[in-house]
PDB file of C-alpha atoms and ligand atoms in Angstrom:
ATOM      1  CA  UNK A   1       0.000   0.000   0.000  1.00 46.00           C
ATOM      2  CA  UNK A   2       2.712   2.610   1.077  1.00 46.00           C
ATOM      3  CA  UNK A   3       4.870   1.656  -2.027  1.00 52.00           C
ATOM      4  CA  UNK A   4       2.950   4.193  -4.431  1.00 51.00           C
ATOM      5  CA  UNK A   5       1.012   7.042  -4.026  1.00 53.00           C
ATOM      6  CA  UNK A   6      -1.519   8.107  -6.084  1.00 53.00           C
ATOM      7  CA  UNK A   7      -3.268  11.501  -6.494  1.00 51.00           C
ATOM      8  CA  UNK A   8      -7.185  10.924  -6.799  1.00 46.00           C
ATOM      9  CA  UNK A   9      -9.515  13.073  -8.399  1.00 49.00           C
ATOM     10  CA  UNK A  10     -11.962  15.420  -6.632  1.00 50.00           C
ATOM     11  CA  UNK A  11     -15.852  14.115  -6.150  1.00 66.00           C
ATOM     12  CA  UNK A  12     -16.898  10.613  -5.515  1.00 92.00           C
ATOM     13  CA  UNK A  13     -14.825   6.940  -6.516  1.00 97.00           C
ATOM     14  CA  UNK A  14     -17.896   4.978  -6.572  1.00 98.00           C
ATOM     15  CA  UNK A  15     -21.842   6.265  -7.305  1.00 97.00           C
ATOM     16  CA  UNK A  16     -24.088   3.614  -6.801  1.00 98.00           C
ATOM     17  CA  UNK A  17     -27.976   4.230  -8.054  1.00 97.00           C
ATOM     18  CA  UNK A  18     -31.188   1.885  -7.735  1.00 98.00           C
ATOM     19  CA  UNK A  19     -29.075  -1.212  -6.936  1.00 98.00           C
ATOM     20  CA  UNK A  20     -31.197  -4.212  -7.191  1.00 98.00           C
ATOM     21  CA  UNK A  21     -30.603  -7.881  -6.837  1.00 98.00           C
ATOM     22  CA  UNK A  22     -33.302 -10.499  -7.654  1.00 98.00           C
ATOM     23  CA  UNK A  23     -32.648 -14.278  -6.779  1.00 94.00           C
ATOM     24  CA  UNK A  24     -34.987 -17.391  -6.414  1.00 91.00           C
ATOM     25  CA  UNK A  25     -37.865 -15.484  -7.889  1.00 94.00           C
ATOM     26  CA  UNK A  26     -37.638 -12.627  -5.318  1.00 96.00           C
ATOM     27  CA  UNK A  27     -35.983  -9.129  -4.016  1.00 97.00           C
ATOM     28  CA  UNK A  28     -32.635  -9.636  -1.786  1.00 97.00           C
ATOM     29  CA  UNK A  29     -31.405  -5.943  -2.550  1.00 98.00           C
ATOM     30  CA  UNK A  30     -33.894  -3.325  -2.662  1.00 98.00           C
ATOM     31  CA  UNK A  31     -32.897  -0.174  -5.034  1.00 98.00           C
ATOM     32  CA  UNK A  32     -29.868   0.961  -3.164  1.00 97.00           C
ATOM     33  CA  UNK A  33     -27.978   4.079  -3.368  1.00 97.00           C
ATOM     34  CA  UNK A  34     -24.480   4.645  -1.928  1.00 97.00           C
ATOM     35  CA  UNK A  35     -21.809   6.885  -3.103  1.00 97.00           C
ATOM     36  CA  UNK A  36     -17.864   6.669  -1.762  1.00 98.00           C
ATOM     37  CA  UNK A  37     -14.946   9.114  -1.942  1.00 97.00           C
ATOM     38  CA  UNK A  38     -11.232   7.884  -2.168  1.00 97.00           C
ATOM     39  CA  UNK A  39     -10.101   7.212   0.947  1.00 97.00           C
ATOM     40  CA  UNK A  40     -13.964   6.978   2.603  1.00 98.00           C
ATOM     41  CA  UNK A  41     -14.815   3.907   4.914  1.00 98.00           C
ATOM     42  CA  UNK A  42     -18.184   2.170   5.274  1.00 98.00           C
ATOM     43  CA  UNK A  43     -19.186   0.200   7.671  1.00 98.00           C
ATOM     44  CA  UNK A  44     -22.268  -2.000   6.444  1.00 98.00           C
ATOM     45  CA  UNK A  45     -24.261  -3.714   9.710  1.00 97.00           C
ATOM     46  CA  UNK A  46     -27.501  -5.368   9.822  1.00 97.00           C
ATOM     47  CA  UNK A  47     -29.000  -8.828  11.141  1.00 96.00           C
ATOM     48  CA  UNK A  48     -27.759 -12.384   9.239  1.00 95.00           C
ATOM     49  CA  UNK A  49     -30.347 -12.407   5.723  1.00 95.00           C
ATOM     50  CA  UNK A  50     -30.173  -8.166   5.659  1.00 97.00           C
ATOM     51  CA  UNK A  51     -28.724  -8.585   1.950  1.00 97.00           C
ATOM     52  CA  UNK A  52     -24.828  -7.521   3.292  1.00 98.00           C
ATOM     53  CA  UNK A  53     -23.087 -10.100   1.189  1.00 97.00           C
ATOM     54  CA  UNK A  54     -25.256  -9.793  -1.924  1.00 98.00           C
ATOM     55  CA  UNK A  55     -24.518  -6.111  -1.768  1.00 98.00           C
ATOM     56  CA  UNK A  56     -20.769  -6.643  -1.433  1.00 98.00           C
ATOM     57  CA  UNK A  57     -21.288  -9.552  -4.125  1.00 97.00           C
ATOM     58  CA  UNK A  58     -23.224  -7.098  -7.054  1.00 98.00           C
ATOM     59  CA  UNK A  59     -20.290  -4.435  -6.197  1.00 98.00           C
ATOM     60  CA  UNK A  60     -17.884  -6.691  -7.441  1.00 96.00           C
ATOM     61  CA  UNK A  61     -19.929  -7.929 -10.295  1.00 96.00           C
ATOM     62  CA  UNK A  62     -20.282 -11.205  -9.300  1.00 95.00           C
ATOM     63  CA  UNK A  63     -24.130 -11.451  -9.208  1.00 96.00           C
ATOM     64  CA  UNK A  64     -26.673 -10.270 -11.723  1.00 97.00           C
ATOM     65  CA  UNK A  65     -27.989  -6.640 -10.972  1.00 98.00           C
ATOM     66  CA  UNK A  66     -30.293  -3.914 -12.104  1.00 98.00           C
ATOM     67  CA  UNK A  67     -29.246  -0.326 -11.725  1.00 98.00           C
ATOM     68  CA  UNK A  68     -25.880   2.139 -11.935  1.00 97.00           C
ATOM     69  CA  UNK A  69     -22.854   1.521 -11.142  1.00 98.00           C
ATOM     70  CA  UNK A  70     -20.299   4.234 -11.951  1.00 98.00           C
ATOM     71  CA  UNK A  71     -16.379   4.084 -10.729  1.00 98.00           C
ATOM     72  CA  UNK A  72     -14.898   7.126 -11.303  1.00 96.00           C
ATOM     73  CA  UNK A  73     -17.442   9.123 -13.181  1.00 95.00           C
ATOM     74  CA  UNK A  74     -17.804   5.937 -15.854  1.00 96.00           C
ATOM     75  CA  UNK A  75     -20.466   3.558 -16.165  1.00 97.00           C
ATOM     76  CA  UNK A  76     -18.522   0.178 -14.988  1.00 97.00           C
ATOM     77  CA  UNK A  77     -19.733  -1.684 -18.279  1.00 95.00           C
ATOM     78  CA  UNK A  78     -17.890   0.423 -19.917  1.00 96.00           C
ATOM     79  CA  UNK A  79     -14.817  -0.686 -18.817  1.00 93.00           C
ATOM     80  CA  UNK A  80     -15.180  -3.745 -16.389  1.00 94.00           C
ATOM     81  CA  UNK A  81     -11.862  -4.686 -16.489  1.00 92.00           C
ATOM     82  CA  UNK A  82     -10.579  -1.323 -15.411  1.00 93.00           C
ATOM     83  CA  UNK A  83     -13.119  -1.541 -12.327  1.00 96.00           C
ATOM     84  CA  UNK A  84     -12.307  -4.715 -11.462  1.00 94.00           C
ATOM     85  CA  UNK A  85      -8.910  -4.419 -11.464  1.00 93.00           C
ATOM     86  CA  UNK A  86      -8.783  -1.590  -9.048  1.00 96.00           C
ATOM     87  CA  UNK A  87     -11.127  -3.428  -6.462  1.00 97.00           C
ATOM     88  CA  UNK A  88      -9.680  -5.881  -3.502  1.00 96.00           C
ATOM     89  CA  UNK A  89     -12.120  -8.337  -2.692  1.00 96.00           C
ATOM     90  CA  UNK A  90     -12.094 -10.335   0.444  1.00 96.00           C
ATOM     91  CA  UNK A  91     -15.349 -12.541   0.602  1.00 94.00           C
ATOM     92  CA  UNK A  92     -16.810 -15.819   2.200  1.00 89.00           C
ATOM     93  CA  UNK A  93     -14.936 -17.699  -0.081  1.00 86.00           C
ATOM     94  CA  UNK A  94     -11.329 -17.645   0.175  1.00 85.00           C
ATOM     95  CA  UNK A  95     -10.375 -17.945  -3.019  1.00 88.00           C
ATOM     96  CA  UNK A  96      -6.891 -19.737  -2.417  1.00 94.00           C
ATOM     97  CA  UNK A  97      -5.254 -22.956  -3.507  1.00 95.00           C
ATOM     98  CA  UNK A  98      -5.041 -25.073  -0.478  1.00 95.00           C
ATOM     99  CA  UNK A  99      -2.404 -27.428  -2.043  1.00 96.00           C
ATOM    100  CA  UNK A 100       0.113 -24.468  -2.892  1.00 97.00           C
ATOM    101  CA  UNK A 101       1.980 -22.226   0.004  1.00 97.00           C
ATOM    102  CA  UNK A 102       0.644 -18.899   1.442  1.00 97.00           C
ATOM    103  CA  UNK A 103       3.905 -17.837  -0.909  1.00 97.00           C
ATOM    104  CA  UNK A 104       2.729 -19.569  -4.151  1.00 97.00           C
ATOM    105  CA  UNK A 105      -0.591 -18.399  -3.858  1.00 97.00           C
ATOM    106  CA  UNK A 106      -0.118 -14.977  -3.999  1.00 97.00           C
ATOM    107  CA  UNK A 107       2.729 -15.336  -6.463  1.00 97.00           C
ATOM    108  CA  UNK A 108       0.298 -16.453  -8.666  1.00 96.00           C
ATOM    109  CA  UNK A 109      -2.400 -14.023  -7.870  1.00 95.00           C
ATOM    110  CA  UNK A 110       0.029 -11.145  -8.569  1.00 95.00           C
ATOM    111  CA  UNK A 111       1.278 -12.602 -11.602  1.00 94.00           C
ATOM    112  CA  UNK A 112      -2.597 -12.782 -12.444  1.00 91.00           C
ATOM    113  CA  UNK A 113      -3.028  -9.206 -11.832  1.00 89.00           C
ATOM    114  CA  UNK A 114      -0.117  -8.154 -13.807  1.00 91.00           C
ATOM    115  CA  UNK A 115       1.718  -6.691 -10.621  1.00 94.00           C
ATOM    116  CA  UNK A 116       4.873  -4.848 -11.810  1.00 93.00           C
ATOM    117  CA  UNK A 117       7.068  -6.656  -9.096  1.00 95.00           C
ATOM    118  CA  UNK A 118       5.582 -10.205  -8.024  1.00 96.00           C
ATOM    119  CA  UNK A 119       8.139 -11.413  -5.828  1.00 96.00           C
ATOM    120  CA  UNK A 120       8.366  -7.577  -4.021  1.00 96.00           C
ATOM    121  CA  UNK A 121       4.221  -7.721  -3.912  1.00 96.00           C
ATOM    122  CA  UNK A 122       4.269 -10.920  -2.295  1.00 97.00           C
ATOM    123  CA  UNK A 123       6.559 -10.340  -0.147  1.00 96.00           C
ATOM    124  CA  UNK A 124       4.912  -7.286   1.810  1.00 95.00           C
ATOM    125  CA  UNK A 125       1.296  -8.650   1.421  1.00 95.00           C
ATOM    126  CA  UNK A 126       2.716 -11.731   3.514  1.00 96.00           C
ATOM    127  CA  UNK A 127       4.432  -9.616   6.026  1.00 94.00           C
ATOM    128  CA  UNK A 128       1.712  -6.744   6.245  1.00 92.00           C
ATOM    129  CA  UNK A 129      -0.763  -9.273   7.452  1.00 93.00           C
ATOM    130  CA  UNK A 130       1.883 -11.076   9.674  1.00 92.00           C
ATOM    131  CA  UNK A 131       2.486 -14.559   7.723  1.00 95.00           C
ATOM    132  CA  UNK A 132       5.872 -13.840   6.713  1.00 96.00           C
ATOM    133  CA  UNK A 133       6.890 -17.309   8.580  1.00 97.00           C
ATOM    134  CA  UNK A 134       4.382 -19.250   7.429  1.00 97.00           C
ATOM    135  CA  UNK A 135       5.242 -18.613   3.696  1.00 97.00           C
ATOM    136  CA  UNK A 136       5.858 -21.906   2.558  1.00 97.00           C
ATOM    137  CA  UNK A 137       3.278 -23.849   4.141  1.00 97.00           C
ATOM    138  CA  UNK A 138       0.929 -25.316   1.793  1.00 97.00           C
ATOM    139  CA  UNK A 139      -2.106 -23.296   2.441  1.00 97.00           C
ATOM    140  CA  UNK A 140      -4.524 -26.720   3.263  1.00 96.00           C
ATOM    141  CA  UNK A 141      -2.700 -26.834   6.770  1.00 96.00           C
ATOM    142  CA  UNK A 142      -3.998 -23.497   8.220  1.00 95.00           C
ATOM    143  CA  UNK A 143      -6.293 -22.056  10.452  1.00 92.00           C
ATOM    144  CA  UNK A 144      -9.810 -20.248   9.526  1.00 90.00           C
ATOM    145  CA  UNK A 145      -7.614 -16.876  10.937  1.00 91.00           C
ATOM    146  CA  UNK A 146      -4.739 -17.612   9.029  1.00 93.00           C
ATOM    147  CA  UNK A 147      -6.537 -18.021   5.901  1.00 94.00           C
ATOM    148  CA  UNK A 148      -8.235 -15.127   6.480  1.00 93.00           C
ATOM    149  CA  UNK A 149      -5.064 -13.296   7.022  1.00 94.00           C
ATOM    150  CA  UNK A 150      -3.920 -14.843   3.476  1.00 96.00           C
ATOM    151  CA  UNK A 151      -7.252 -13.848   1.879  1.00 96.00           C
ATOM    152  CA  UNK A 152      -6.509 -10.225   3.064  1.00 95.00           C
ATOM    153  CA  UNK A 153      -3.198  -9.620   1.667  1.00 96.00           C
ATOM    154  CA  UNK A 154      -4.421 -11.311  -1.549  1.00 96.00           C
ATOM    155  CA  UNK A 155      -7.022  -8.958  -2.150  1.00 96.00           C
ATOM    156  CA  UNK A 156      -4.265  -5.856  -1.234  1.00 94.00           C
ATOM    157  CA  UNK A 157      -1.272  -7.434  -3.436  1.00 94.00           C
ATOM    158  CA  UNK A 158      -2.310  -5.255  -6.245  1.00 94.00           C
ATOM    159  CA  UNK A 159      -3.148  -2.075  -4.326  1.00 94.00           C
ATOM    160  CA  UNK A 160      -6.895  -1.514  -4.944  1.00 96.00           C
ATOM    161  CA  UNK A 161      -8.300   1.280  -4.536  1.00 97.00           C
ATOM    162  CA  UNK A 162     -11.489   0.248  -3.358  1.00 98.00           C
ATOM    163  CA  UNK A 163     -11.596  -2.585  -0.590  1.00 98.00           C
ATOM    164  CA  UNK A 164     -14.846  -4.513  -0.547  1.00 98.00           C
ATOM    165  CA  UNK A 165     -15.001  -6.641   2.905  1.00 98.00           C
ATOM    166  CA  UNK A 166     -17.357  -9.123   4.051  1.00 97.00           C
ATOM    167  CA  UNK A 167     -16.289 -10.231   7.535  1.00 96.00           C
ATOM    168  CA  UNK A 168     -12.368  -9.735   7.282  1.00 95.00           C
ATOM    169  CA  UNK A 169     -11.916 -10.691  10.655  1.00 94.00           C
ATOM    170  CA  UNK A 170     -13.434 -13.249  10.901  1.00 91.00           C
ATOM    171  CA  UNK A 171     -11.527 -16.138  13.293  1.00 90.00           C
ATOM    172  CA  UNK A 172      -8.480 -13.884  13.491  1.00 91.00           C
ATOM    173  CA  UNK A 173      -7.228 -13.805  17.286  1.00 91.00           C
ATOM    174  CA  UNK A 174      -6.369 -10.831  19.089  1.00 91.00           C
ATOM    175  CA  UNK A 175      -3.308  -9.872  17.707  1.00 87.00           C
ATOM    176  CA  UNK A 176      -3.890 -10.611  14.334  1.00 88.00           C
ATOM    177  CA  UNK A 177      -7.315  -8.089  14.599  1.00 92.00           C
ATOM    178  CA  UNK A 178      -4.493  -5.563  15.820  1.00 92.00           C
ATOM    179  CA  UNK A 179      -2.366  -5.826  12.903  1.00 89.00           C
ATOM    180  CA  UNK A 180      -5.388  -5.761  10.287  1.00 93.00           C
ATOM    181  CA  UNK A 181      -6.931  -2.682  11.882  1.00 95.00           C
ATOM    182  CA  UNK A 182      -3.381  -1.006  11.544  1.00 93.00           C
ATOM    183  CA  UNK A 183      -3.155  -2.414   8.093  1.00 93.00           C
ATOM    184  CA  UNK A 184      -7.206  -0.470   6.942  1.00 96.00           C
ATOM    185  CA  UNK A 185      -5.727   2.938   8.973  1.00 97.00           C
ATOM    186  CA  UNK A 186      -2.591   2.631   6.794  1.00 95.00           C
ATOM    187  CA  UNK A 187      -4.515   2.247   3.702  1.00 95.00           C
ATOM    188  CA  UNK A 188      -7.392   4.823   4.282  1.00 97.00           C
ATOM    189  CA  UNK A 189      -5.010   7.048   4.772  1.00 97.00           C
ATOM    190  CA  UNK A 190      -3.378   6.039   1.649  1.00 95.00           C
ATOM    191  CA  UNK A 191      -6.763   6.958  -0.167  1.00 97.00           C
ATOM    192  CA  UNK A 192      -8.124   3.069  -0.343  1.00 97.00           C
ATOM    193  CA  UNK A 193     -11.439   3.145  -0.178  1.00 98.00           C
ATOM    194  CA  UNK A 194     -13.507   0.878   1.423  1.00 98.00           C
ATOM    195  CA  UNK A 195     -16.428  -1.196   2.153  1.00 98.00           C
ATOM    196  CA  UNK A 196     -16.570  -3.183   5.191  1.00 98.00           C
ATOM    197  CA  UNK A 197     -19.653  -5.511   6.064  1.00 98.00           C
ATOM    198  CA  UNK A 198     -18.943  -6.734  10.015  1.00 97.00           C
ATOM    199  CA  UNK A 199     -20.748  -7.110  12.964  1.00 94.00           C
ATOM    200  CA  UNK A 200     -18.017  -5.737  15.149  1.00 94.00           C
ATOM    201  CA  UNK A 201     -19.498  -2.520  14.635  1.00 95.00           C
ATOM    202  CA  UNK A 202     -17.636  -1.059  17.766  1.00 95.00           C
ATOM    203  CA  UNK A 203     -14.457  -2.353  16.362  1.00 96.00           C
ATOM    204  CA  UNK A 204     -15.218  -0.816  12.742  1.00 97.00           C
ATOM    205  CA  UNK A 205     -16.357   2.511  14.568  1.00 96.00           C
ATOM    206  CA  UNK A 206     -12.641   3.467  15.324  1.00 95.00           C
ATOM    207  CA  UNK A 207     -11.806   3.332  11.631  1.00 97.00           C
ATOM    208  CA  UNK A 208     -14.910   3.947   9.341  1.00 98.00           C
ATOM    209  CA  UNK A 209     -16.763   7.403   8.478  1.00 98.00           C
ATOM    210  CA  UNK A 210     -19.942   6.071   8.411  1.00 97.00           C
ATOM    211  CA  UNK A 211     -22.179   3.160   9.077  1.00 97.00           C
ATOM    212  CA  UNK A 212     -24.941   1.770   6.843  1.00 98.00           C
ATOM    213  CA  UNK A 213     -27.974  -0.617   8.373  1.00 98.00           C
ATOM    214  CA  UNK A 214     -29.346  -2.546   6.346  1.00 98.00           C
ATOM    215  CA  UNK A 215     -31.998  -4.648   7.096  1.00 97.00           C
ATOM    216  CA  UNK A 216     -34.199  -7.105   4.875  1.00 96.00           C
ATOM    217  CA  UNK A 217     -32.606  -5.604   1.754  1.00 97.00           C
ATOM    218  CA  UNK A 218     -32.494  -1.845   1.887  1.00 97.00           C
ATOM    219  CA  UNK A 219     -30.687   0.478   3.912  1.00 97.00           C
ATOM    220  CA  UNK A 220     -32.248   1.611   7.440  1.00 96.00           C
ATOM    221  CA  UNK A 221     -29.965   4.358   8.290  1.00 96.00           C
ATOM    222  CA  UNK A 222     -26.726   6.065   7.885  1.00 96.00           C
ATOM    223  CA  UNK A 223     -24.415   7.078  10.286  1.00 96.00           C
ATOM    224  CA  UNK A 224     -21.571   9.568  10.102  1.00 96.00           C
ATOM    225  CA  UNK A 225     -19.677   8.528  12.903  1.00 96.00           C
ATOM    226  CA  UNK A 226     -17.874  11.888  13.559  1.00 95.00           C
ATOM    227  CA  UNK A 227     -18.627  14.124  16.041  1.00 86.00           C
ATOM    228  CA  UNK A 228     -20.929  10.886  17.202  1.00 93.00           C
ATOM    229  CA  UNK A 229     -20.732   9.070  20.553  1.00 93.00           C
ATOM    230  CA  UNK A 230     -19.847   5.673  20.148  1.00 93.00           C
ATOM    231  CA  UNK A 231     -21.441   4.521  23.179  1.00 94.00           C
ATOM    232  CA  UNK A 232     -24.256   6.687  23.265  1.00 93.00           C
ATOM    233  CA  UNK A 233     -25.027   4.665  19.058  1.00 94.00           C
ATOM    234  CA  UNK A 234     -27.568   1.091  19.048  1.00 93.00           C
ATOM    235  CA  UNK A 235     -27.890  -0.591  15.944  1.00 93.00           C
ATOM    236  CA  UNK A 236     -31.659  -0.253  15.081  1.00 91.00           C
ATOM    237  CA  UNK A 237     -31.835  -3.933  14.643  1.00 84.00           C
ATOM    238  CA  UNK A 238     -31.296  -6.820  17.389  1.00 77.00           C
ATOM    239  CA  UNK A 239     -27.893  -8.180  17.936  1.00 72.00           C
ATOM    240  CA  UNK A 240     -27.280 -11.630  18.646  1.00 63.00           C
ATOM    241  CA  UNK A 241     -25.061 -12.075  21.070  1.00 54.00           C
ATOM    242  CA  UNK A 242     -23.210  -8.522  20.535  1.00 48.00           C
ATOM    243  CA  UNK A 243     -19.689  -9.140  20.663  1.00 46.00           C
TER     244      UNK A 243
HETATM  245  P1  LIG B   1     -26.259 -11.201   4.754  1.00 57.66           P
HETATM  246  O1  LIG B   1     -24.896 -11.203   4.138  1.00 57.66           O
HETATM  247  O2  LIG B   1     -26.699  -9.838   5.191  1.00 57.66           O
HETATM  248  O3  LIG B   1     -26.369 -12.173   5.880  1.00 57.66           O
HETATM  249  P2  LIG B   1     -27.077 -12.242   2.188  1.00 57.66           P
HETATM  250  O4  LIG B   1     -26.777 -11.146   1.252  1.00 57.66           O
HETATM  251  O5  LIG B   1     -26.139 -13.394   2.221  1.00 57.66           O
HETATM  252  O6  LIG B   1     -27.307 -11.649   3.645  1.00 57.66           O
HETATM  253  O7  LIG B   1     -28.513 -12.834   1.852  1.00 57.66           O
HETATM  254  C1  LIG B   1     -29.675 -12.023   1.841  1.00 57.66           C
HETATM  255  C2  LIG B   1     -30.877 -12.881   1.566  1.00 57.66           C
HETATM  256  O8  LIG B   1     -30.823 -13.358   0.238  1.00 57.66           O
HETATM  257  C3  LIG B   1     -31.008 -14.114   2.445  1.00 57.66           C
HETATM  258  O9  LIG B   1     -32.349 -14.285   2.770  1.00 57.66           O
HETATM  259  C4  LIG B   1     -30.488 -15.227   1.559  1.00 57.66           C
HETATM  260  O10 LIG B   1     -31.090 -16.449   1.886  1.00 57.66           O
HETATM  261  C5  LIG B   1     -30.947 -14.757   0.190  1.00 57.66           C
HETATM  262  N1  LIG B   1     -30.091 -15.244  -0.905  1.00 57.66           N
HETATM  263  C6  LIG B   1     -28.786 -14.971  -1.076  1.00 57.66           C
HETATM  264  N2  LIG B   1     -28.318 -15.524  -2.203  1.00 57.66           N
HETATM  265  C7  LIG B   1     -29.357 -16.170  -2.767  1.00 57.66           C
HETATM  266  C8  LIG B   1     -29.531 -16.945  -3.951  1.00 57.66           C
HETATM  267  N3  LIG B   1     -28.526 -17.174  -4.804  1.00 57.66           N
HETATM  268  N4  LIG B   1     -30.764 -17.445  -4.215  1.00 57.66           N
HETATM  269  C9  LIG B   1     -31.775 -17.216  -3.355  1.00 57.66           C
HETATM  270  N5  LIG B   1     -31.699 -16.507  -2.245  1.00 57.66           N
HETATM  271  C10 LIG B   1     -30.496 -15.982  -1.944  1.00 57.66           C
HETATM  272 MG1  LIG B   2     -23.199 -12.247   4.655  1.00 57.66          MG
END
């Protein structure tokens, strides 16, 4: 992340208008709207079924979707491969070879993104997230955590500039959560923009500018967490077992 700066252009990275999602026959995402500058955080909260994945999910194109989607004042369709090479994408699925090393698999991914210096890429990615030492252990042997970890510097290898997150921390321990959260600060400040679906909304508070509820596919209400008590903020909706 720190290796190149970039100067962004004024007004909003991402404009999203009347995003919709249909699947078995019905509505999971409800016309959305959601803009985000370079370098803007958003938290995205709601209860398990709110439509959090499937919003991350049509972001990155992976699910059919109705409505606009512009990245930098352009239409995505109109150049998809631009888009989606500037997004880092960290969801349920881990999207790693088990059989190869933490080292291998992001050699390859790197070499799949066309990054300029592979071996250099790799390199930080692994350290930034703390799995320098675990390099060359095939990637079948580790923990939920320490794939997660993997799965993180993955999606950063080819500094995006737009993180989307579904549950990055996820079965990291302590430490690890330390490290990531230091990792997001150093790349919001970097400009990286991101979207962050969690339930550790307390957690998330510390780093993000705002946070979005949504709740049975449409957004309940936004947040901007400046100048806003943390503990004086409830979700709308009912945690489970708040952590
Ligand atoms: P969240 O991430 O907030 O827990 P999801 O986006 O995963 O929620 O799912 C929202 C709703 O959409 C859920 O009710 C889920 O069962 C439903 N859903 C998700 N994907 C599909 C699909 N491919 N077909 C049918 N229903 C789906
Ligand atoms: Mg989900």
């Amino acid at each position: 992340m720190s290796r190149k700066q970039r100067v962004e252009p004024s007004g909003d990275l991402l404009e999203v208008s009347g995003l919709e999602v249909e699947a078995g026959g019905r509505t999971i995402l409800h016309p959305t709207d959601l803009n985000l500058g370079a370098g803007e955080w958003k938290a995205i909260v709601g209860p398990n079924g709110a439509g959090k994945s499937t919003l991350l999910k049509a972001l990155a194109t992976l699910v059919p979707y109705r409505g606009s989607i512009r990245y930098r004042g352009r239409p995505i369709s109109e150049a998809p491969l631009a888009y989606r090479s500037e997004l880092g994408v960290v969801l349920h699925e881990p999207l790693l070879y088990r059989e190869l090393s933490a080292w291998e698999n992001l050699l390859f991914y790197a070499r799949l993104y066309g990054v300029a210096e592979p071996h250099a890429a790799a390199q930080q990615a692994l350290a930034e997230v703390g799995l320098s030492v675990y390099a060359q252990e095939p990637v079948g042997r580790f923990s939920r955590g320490m794939i997660q970890r993997l799965a993180l510097a993955r999606a950063m290898l080819h500094q995006p500039r737009l993180l989307l997150l579904d549950e990055p921390l996820s079965g990291i321990d302590a430490r690890g959560e330390e490290e990531i959260l230091k990792l997001f600060r150093r790349a919001k400040e970097a400009q990286v923009a991101a979207l962050w679906v969690t339930h550790r909304w307390r957690v998330a508070w510390e780093i993000v500018d705002e946070i979005v509820e949504l709740e049975r596919g449409a957004v309940r209400r936004i947040t901007r967490t400046a100048g806003v008590d943390r503990e004086s903020w409830e979700p709308s909706y009912l945690e489970e077992g708040a952590r």
